[in-house]
Amino acid sequence: MMKKHSSMIQASVGVLGALNSEKINALEVVESLQKMILQSIAAENGTNEAIQHLIAAVLERRDRGLSVDSVFVLLVFLYSLIGRQFQVDQYLEKGLKDVVLEMMTEEVTKDHSSVIVNRVKEDSNVADFVNKFFVRLEALKNCRQHMEKYVNVARNHGSASPLEYEGILSQVLYDVVDVTRPDIPDLKYKANISLRNNLASRFTMILNSSKPHVMDNDVILVFVIGGITGHEIKQINNIFRIYGKRVIIGSTTLLSPAQVLDNLFLQDPLRPFSL
């Protein structure tokens, strides 16, 4: 009997563990601030109010129960959300940068569980870290500019409704399963051409210009380089289950917010592999 309902038992244990966690209040604070950011940007069709909310959140972080890492998570959320779709006022951005610098200058004098604070302690240059942090945030805003279709992750339904966040992964997958089979210019197709039948395969490709579609396969492999979240795994399964497709999901790591911060700001993503 237990084996039959093992998945339900696992889910129940996970939910109970989450509800009893000491971090649940902090997560609720972050979630409420994310919703406020989405509502503010949609209401004014800009980022001024959202940045002002973030400045206030940094200054009142102790009263709100907001950790240093949570502040950085919110900054990453804002800048990755707006991309090049919305502009940032330089004066307000400087104010945001100043309060982050003030926060870090104060926090490095204390004992901390924050990976970011401890790393800054090692480097002993708070101002340099904050400057580099905002340079990375600017790069994060522009990281989708090379894409043809999936440039934005924020859907604006008007000032009466908050922005709707839809990540690149979900946008691509919904286009893949779309029965109208829209063109997906950012999804590249590579023919499986072996050396043995190289000439014949190339000749066939010239005669047949149509490309095979992902949904023509019974089994679909989705591999995400850089990391995947638990929510994204669930989303992928749900999308393909509707269409009766078996999906195999892989990634380089299972991501947490702390790992995202580490990858973006503590590691060097441009550093080449050493062989």
mmCIF file of C-alpha atoms in Angstrom:
data_model
loop_
_atom_site.group_PDB
_atom_site.id
_atom_site.type_symbol
_atom_site.label_atom_id
_atom_site.label_comp_id
_atom_site.label_asym_id
_atom_site.label_seq_id
_atom_site.Cartn_x
_atom_site.Cartn_y
_atom_site.Cartn_z
ATOM 1 C CA MET A 1 0.000 0.000 0.000
ATOM 2 C CA MET A 2 2.792 2.420 0.916
ATOM 3 C CA LYS A 3 4.631 1.669 -2.334
ATOM 4 C CA LYS A 4 1.502 2.506 -4.316
ATOM 5 C CA HIS A 5 1.250 5.957 -2.702
ATOM 6 C CA SER A 6 4.980 6.596 -2.263
ATOM 7 C CA SER A 7 4.995 9.682 -4.506
ATOM 8 C CA MET A 8 2.161 11.269 -2.504
ATOM 9 C CA ILE A 9 3.937 10.467 0.773
ATOM 10 C CA GLN A 10 7.163 12.009 -0.544
ATOM 11 C CA ALA A 11 5.361 15.177 -1.610
ATOM 12 C CA SER A 12 3.570 15.431 1.753
ATOM 13 C CA VAL A 13 6.815 15.026 3.709
ATOM 14 C CA GLY A 14 8.428 17.705 1.528
ATOM 15 C CA VAL A 15 5.548 20.158 2.091
ATOM 16 C CA LEU A 16 5.573 19.565 5.858
ATOM 17 C CA GLY A 17 9.336 20.054 5.950
ATOM 18 C CA ALA A 18 9.032 23.328 4.043
ATOM 19 C CA LEU A 19 6.229 24.637 6.276
ATOM 20 C CA ASN A 20 8.213 23.845 9.426
ATOM 21 C CA SER A 21 11.419 25.398 8.099
ATOM 22 C CA GLU A 22 12.877 28.412 9.878
ATOM 23 C CA LYS A 23 13.375 30.012 6.450
ATOM 24 C CA ILE A 24 9.677 30.034 5.512
ATOM 25 C CA ASN A 25 9.104 33.614 6.767
ATOM 26 C CA ALA A 26 12.149 34.904 4.869
ATOM 27 C CA LEU A 27 10.927 33.191 1.691
ATOM 28 C CA GLU A 28 7.502 34.789 2.090
ATOM 29 C CA VAL A 29 9.123 38.229 2.433
ATOM 30 C CA VAL A 30 11.140 37.693 -0.766
ATOM 31 C CA GLU A 31 8.055 36.456 -2.617
ATOM 32 C CA SER A 32 5.994 39.475 -1.527
ATOM 33 C CA LEU A 33 8.752 41.850 -2.687
ATOM 34 C CA GLN A 34 8.969 40.065 -6.040
ATOM 35 C CA LYS A 35 5.214 40.541 -6.484
ATOM 36 C CA MET A 36 5.595 44.216 -5.564
ATOM 37 C CA ILE A 37 8.303 44.607 -8.222
ATOM 38 C CA LEU A 38 6.055 43.013 -10.866
ATOM 39 C CA GLN A 39 3.115 45.249 -9.908
ATOM 40 C CA SER A 40 5.181 48.447 -9.727
ATOM 41 C CA ILE A 41 6.806 48.031 -13.136
ATOM 42 C CA ALA A 42 3.461 47.280 -14.789
ATOM 43 C CA ALA A 43 1.671 50.181 -13.073
ATOM 44 C CA GLU A 44 4.118 52.866 -14.228
ATOM 45 C CA ASN A 45 5.530 51.021 -17.252
ATOM 46 C CA GLY A 46 8.972 51.703 -15.799
ATOM 47 C CA THR A 47 11.367 50.757 -13.019
ATOM 48 C CA ASN A 48 11.542 53.866 -10.796
ATOM 49 C CA GLU A 49 9.019 52.722 -8.208
ATOM 50 C CA ALA A 50 10.422 49.189 -8.151
ATOM 51 C CA ILE A 51 13.940 50.486 -7.434
ATOM 52 C CA GLN A 52 12.591 52.748 -4.684
ATOM 53 C CA HIS A 53 10.911 49.708 -3.105
ATOM 54 C CA LEU A 54 14.230 47.849 -3.221
ATOM 55 C CA ILE A 55 16.119 50.756 -1.635
ATOM 56 C CA ALA A 56 13.573 50.797 1.197
ATOM 57 C CA ALA A 57 13.830 47.013 1.569
ATOM 58 C CA VAL A 58 17.625 47.177 1.922
ATOM 59 C CA LEU A 59 17.415 49.944 4.528
ATOM 60 C CA GLU A 60 14.685 48.111 6.476
ATOM 61 C CA ARG A 61 16.067 44.598 5.959
ATOM 62 C CA ARG A 62 16.333 43.760 9.672
ATOM 63 C CA ASP A 63 12.765 44.828 10.433
ATOM 64 C CA ARG A 64 11.531 42.817 7.454
ATOM 65 C CA GLY A 65 13.665 39.756 8.226
ATOM 66 C CA LEU A 66 15.518 40.048 4.925
ATOM 67 C CA SER A 67 18.952 38.413 4.708
ATOM 68 C CA VAL A 68 21.885 39.772 2.702
ATOM 69 C CA ASP A 69 21.620 36.911 0.210
ATOM 70 C CA SER A 70 17.897 37.624 -0.220
ATOM 71 C CA VAL A 71 18.713 41.243 -1.107
ATOM 72 C CA PHE A 72 21.070 40.030 -3.841
ATOM 73 C CA VAL A 73 18.466 37.525 -5.077
ATOM 74 C CA LEU A 74 15.955 40.376 -5.453
ATOM 75 C CA LEU A 75 18.481 42.483 -7.370
ATOM 76 C CA VAL A 76 19.160 39.595 -9.745
ATOM 77 C CA PHE A 77 15.405 39.090 -10.158
ATOM 78 C CA LEU A 78 14.852 42.762 -11.059
ATOM 79 C CA TYR A 79 17.690 43.115 -13.562
ATOM 80 C CA SER A 80 17.099 39.775 -15.282
ATOM 81 C CA LEU A 81 13.373 40.583 -15.485
ATOM 82 C CA ILE A 82 13.639 44.020 -17.096
ATOM 83 C CA GLY A 83 16.359 43.154 -19.614
ATOM 84 C CA ARG A 84 16.361 45.845 -22.286
ATOM 85 C CA GLN A 85 12.586 46.080 -22.169
ATOM 86 C CA PHE A 86 12.620 48.738 -19.426
ATOM 87 C CA GLN A 87 15.134 51.490 -18.689
ATOM 88 C CA VAL A 88 16.779 52.185 -15.325
ATOM 89 C CA ASP A 89 17.163 55.751 -14.047
ATOM 90 C CA GLN A 90 20.881 56.306 -13.381
ATOM 91 C CA TYR A 91 20.255 58.528 -10.354
ATOM 92 C CA LEU A 92 18.029 55.922 -8.695
ATOM 93 C CA GLU A 93 20.462 53.157 -9.612
ATOM 94 C CA LYS A 94 23.259 55.092 -7.901
ATOM 95 C CA GLY A 95 21.063 55.388 -4.808
ATOM 96 C CA LEU A 96 20.490 51.625 -4.884
ATOM 97 C CA LYS A 97 24.203 51.008 -5.293
ATOM 98 C CA ASP A 98 24.981 53.293 -2.347
ATOM 99 C CA VAL A 99 22.628 51.474 0.055
ATOM 100 C CA VAL A 100 24.020 48.086 -1.051
ATOM 101 C CA LEU A 101 27.547 49.396 -0.379
ATOM 102 C CA GLU A 102 26.427 50.663 3.028
ATOM 103 C CA MET A 103 24.838 47.283 3.797
ATOM 104 C CA MET A 104 27.948 45.319 2.827
ATOM 105 C CA THR A 105 30.292 47.669 4.713
ATOM 106 C CA GLU A 106 28.238 47.008 7.828
ATOM 107 C CA GLU A 107 27.732 43.260 7.332
ATOM 108 C CA VAL A 108 31.400 42.349 6.774
ATOM 109 C CA THR A 109 32.117 43.354 10.379
ATOM 110 C CA LYS A 110 29.844 40.561 11.667
ATOM 111 C CA ASP A 111 29.919 36.775 11.785
ATOM 112 C CA HIS A 112 27.953 35.537 8.809
ATOM 113 C CA SER A 113 26.533 32.444 7.148
ATOM 114 C CA SER A 114 26.276 34.355 3.857
ATOM 115 C CA VAL A 115 28.657 33.001 1.217
ATOM 116 C CA ILE A 116 28.830 36.425 -0.439
ATOM 117 C CA VAL A 117 29.685 38.304 2.762
ATOM 118 C CA ASN A 118 32.358 35.764 3.690
ATOM 119 C CA ARG A 119 33.919 36.023 0.224
ATOM 120 C CA VAL A 120 33.995 39.816 0.453
ATOM 121 C CA LYS A 121 35.699 39.482 3.851
ATOM 122 C CA GLU A 122 38.437 37.434 2.191
ATOM 123 C CA ASP A 123 38.914 40.002 -0.579
ATOM 124 C CA SER A 124 38.703 42.869 1.962
ATOM 125 C CA ASN A 125 37.512 45.355 -0.669
ATOM 126 C CA VAL A 126 33.794 46.027 -0.298
ATOM 127 C CA ALA A 127 33.592 48.932 -2.751
ATOM 128 C CA ASP A 128 35.344 46.928 -5.477
ATOM 129 C CA PHE A 129 32.940 44.014 -5.011
ATOM 130 C CA VAL A 130 29.842 46.234 -5.164
ATOM 131 C CA ASN A 131 31.131 47.950 -8.328
ATOM 132 C CA LYS A 132 31.757 44.590 -10.005
ATOM 133 C CA PHE A 133 28.376 43.357 -8.795
ATOM 134 C CA PHE A 134 26.533 46.152 -10.592
ATOM 135 C CA VAL A 135 28.647 45.631 -13.721
ATOM 136 C CA ARG A 136 27.468 42.004 -13.710
ATOM 137 C CA LEU A 137 23.872 43.133 -13.206
ATOM 138 C CA GLU A 138 24.189 45.342 -16.299
ATOM 139 C CA ALA A 139 25.565 42.364 -18.235
ATOM 140 C CA LEU A 140 22.644 40.294 -16.964
ATOM 141 C CA LYS A 141 20.229 42.870 -18.397
ATOM 142 C CA ASN A 142 21.824 42.504 -21.836
ATOM 143 C CA CYS A 143 22.443 38.752 -21.888
ATOM 144 C CA ARG A 144 19.437 37.988 -24.137
ATOM 145 C CA GLN A 145 20.124 40.647 -26.776
ATOM 146 C CA HIS A 146 21.652 38.110 -29.203
ATOM 147 C CA MET A 147 18.420 36.096 -29.321
ATOM 148 C CA GLU A 148 15.955 36.567 -32.158
ATOM 149 C CA LYS A 149 12.653 35.740 -30.468
ATOM 150 C CA TYR A 150 13.180 35.175 -26.747
ATOM 151 C CA VAL A 151 14.511 38.624 -25.875
ATOM 152 C CA ASN A 152 12.010 39.379 -23.094
ATOM 153 C CA VAL A 153 10.855 37.365 -20.096
ATOM 154 C CA ALA A 154 8.309 39.930 -18.855
ATOM 155 C CA ARG A 155 4.814 40.009 -20.351
ATOM 156 C CA ASN A 156 3.038 43.317 -19.822
ATOM 157 C CA HIS A 157 -0.770 43.043 -19.806
ATOM 158 C CA GLY A 158 -1.359 46.701 -18.925
ATOM 159 C CA SER A 159 -1.187 48.867 -15.812
ATOM 160 C CA ALA A 160 -4.129 47.081 -14.161
ATOM 161 C CA SER A 161 -2.285 43.745 -13.999
ATOM 162 C CA PRO A 162 1.190 42.871 -12.676
ATOM 163 C CA LEU A 163 3.912 41.818 -15.076
ATOM 164 C CA GLU A 164 3.910 38.126 -15.825
ATOM 165 C CA TYR A 165 7.306 36.435 -15.647
ATOM 166 C CA GLU A 166 7.854 33.698 -18.228
ATOM 167 C CA GLY A 167 11.364 32.297 -18.477
ATOM 168 C CA ILE A 168 13.109 31.443 -21.725
ATOM 169 C CA LEU A 169 12.875 27.709 -21.055
ATOM 170 C CA SER A 170 9.094 27.731 -20.712
ATOM 171 C CA GLN A 171 8.700 30.015 -23.754
ATOM 172 C CA VAL A 172 10.737 27.637 -25.905
ATOM 173 C CA LEU A 173 8.880 24.546 -24.689
ATOM 174 C CA TYR A 174 5.425 26.065 -25.205
ATOM 175 C CA ASP A 175 6.444 26.925 -28.775
ATOM 176 C CA VAL A 176 7.743 23.371 -29.246
ATOM 177 C CA VAL A 177 4.407 21.798 -28.225
ATOM 178 C CA ASP A 178 2.297 24.388 -30.077
ATOM 179 C CA VAL A 179 0.140 22.467 -32.573
ATOM 180 C CA THR A 180 0.564 25.256 -35.140
ATOM 181 C CA ARG A 181 4.324 24.559 -35.075
ATOM 182 C CA PRO A 182 5.540 28.185 -35.159
ATOM 183 C CA ASP A 183 9.021 29.008 -36.359
ATOM 184 C CA ILE A 184 11.572 28.892 -33.533
ATOM 185 C CA PRO A 185 14.607 30.793 -34.875
ATOM 186 C CA ASP A 186 16.593 30.425 -31.638
ATOM 187 C CA LEU A 187 16.282 26.634 -31.671
ATOM 188 C CA LYS A 188 19.025 25.300 -33.913
ATOM 189 C CA TYR A 189 18.729 22.017 -35.783
ATOM 190 C CA LYS A 190 21.763 19.887 -36.491
ATOM 191 C CA ALA A 191 21.447 16.970 -38.886
ATOM 192 C CA ASN A 192 22.821 13.609 -37.823
ATOM 193 C CA ILE A 193 25.274 12.988 -40.652
ATOM 194 C CA SER A 194 27.749 10.152 -40.325
ATOM 195 C CA LEU A 195 30.946 9.903 -42.360
ATOM 196 C CA ARG A 196 29.660 6.788 -44.091
ATOM 197 C CA ASN A 197 26.649 8.368 -45.724
ATOM 198 C CA ASN A 198 27.841 11.967 -45.684
ATOM 199 C CA LEU A 199 27.309 12.655 -49.385
ATOM 200 C CA ALA A 200 23.933 10.916 -49.582
ATOM 201 C CA SER A 201 22.658 12.695 -46.482
ATOM 202 C CA ARG A 202 23.713 16.111 -47.735
ATOM 203 C CA PHE A 203 22.058 15.450 -51.087
ATOM 204 C CA THR A 204 18.837 14.473 -49.290
ATOM 205 C CA MET A 205 18.977 17.661 -47.229
ATOM 206 C CA ILE A 206 19.240 19.773 -50.378
ATOM 207 C CA LEU A 207 16.172 18.090 -51.892
ATOM 208 C CA ASN A 208 14.175 18.161 -48.671
ATOM 209 C CA SER A 209 14.285 21.616 -47.100
ATOM 210 C CA SER A 210 11.836 20.828 -44.280
ATOM 211 C CA LYS A 211 13.337 20.175 -40.874
ATOM 212 C CA PRO A 212 12.143 17.429 -38.543
ATOM 213 C CA HIS A 213 10.174 18.708 -35.543
ATOM 214 C CA VAL A 214 10.908 17.957 -31.906
ATOM 215 C CA MET A 215 7.370 16.614 -31.397
ATOM 216 C CA ASP A 216 7.925 13.998 -34.116
ATOM 217 C CA ASN A 217 9.852 11.990 -31.517
ATOM 218 C CA ASP A 218 8.324 9.675 -28.924
ATOM 219 C CA VAL A 219 11.074 10.463 -26.413
ATOM 220 C CA ILE A 220 12.389 14.014 -25.949
ATOM 221 C CA LEU A 221 15.611 14.907 -24.148
ATOM 222 C CA VAL A 222 15.803 18.331 -22.472
ATOM 223 C CA PHE A 223 19.272 19.142 -21.130
ATOM 224 C CA VAL A 224 19.844 22.514 -19.459
ATOM 225 C CA ILE A 225 23.440 23.717 -19.247
ATOM 226 C CA GLY A 226 24.249 25.803 -16.189
ATOM 227 C CA GLY A 227 21.631 24.366 -13.865
ATOM 228 C CA ILE A 228 17.910 23.755 -13.474
ATOM 229 C CA THR A 229 15.476 24.460 -10.636
ATOM 230 C CA GLY A 230 12.937 22.080 -9.138
ATOM 231 C CA HIS A 231 10.130 24.282 -10.456
ATOM 232 C CA GLU A 232 11.492 24.033 -14.010
ATOM 233 C CA ILE A 233 11.692 20.227 -13.772
ATOM 234 C CA LYS A 234 8.037 20.077 -12.744
ATOM 235 C CA GLN A 235 7.088 22.520 -15.499
ATOM 236 C CA ILE A 236 8.844 20.485 -18.212
ATOM 237 C CA ASN A 237 7.137 17.278 -17.086
ATOM 238 C CA ASN A 238 3.714 18.940 -17.014
ATOM 239 C CA ILE A 239 4.104 20.470 -20.489
ATOM 240 C CA PHE A 240 4.986 17.211 -22.231
ATOM 241 C CA ARG A 241 2.640 14.994 -20.190
ATOM 242 C CA ILE A 242 -0.360 16.723 -21.773
ATOM 243 C CA TYR A 243 0.832 15.598 -25.211
ATOM 244 C CA GLY A 244 1.660 12.044 -24.171
ATOM 245 C CA LYS A 245 5.383 12.461 -24.709
ATOM 246 C CA ARG A 246 8.055 10.834 -22.596
ATOM 247 C CA VAL A 247 10.668 13.369 -21.553
ATOM 248 C CA ILE A 248 14.141 12.838 -20.117
ATOM 249 C CA ILE A 249 15.431 15.853 -18.177
ATOM 250 C CA GLY A 250 19.099 16.490 -17.506
ATOM 251 C CA SER A 251 21.276 19.354 -16.336
ATOM 252 C CA THR A 252 24.717 20.167 -15.015
ATOM 253 C CA THR A 253 23.319 20.835 -11.518
ATOM 254 C CA LEU A 254 20.141 21.277 -9.484
ATOM 255 C CA LEU A 255 20.060 24.994 -8.725
ATOM 256 C CA SER A 256 19.249 26.874 -5.538
ATOM 257 C CA PRO A 257 19.150 30.700 -5.209
ATOM 258 C CA ALA A 258 22.481 30.576 -3.356
ATOM 259 C CA GLN A 259 24.073 28.667 -6.256
ATOM 260 C CA VAL A 260 22.755 31.234 -8.739
ATOM 261 C CA LEU A 261 24.449 34.012 -6.769
ATOM 262 C CA ASP A 262 27.655 31.999 -6.540
ATOM 263 C CA ASN A 263 27.693 31.321 -10.294
ATOM 264 C CA LEU A 264 26.938 34.922 -11.232
ATOM 265 C CA PHE A 265 29.067 36.893 -8.812
ATOM 266 C CA LEU A 266 31.621 34.694 -7.058
ATOM 267 C CA GLN A 267 32.755 32.525 -9.951
ATOM 268 C CA ASP A 268 34.142 33.835 -13.229
ATOM 269 C CA PRO A 269 31.865 32.578 -16.038
ATOM 270 C CA LEU A 270 34.266 33.937 -18.649
ATOM 271 C CA ARG A 271 37.258 32.060 -17.302
ATOM 272 C CA PRO A 272 38.294 29.333 -19.797
ATOM 273 C CA PHE A 273 38.511 25.687 -18.815
ATOM 274 C CA SER A 274 41.990 24.579 -17.791
ATOM 275 C CA LEU A 275 42.924 21.315 -19.490
#
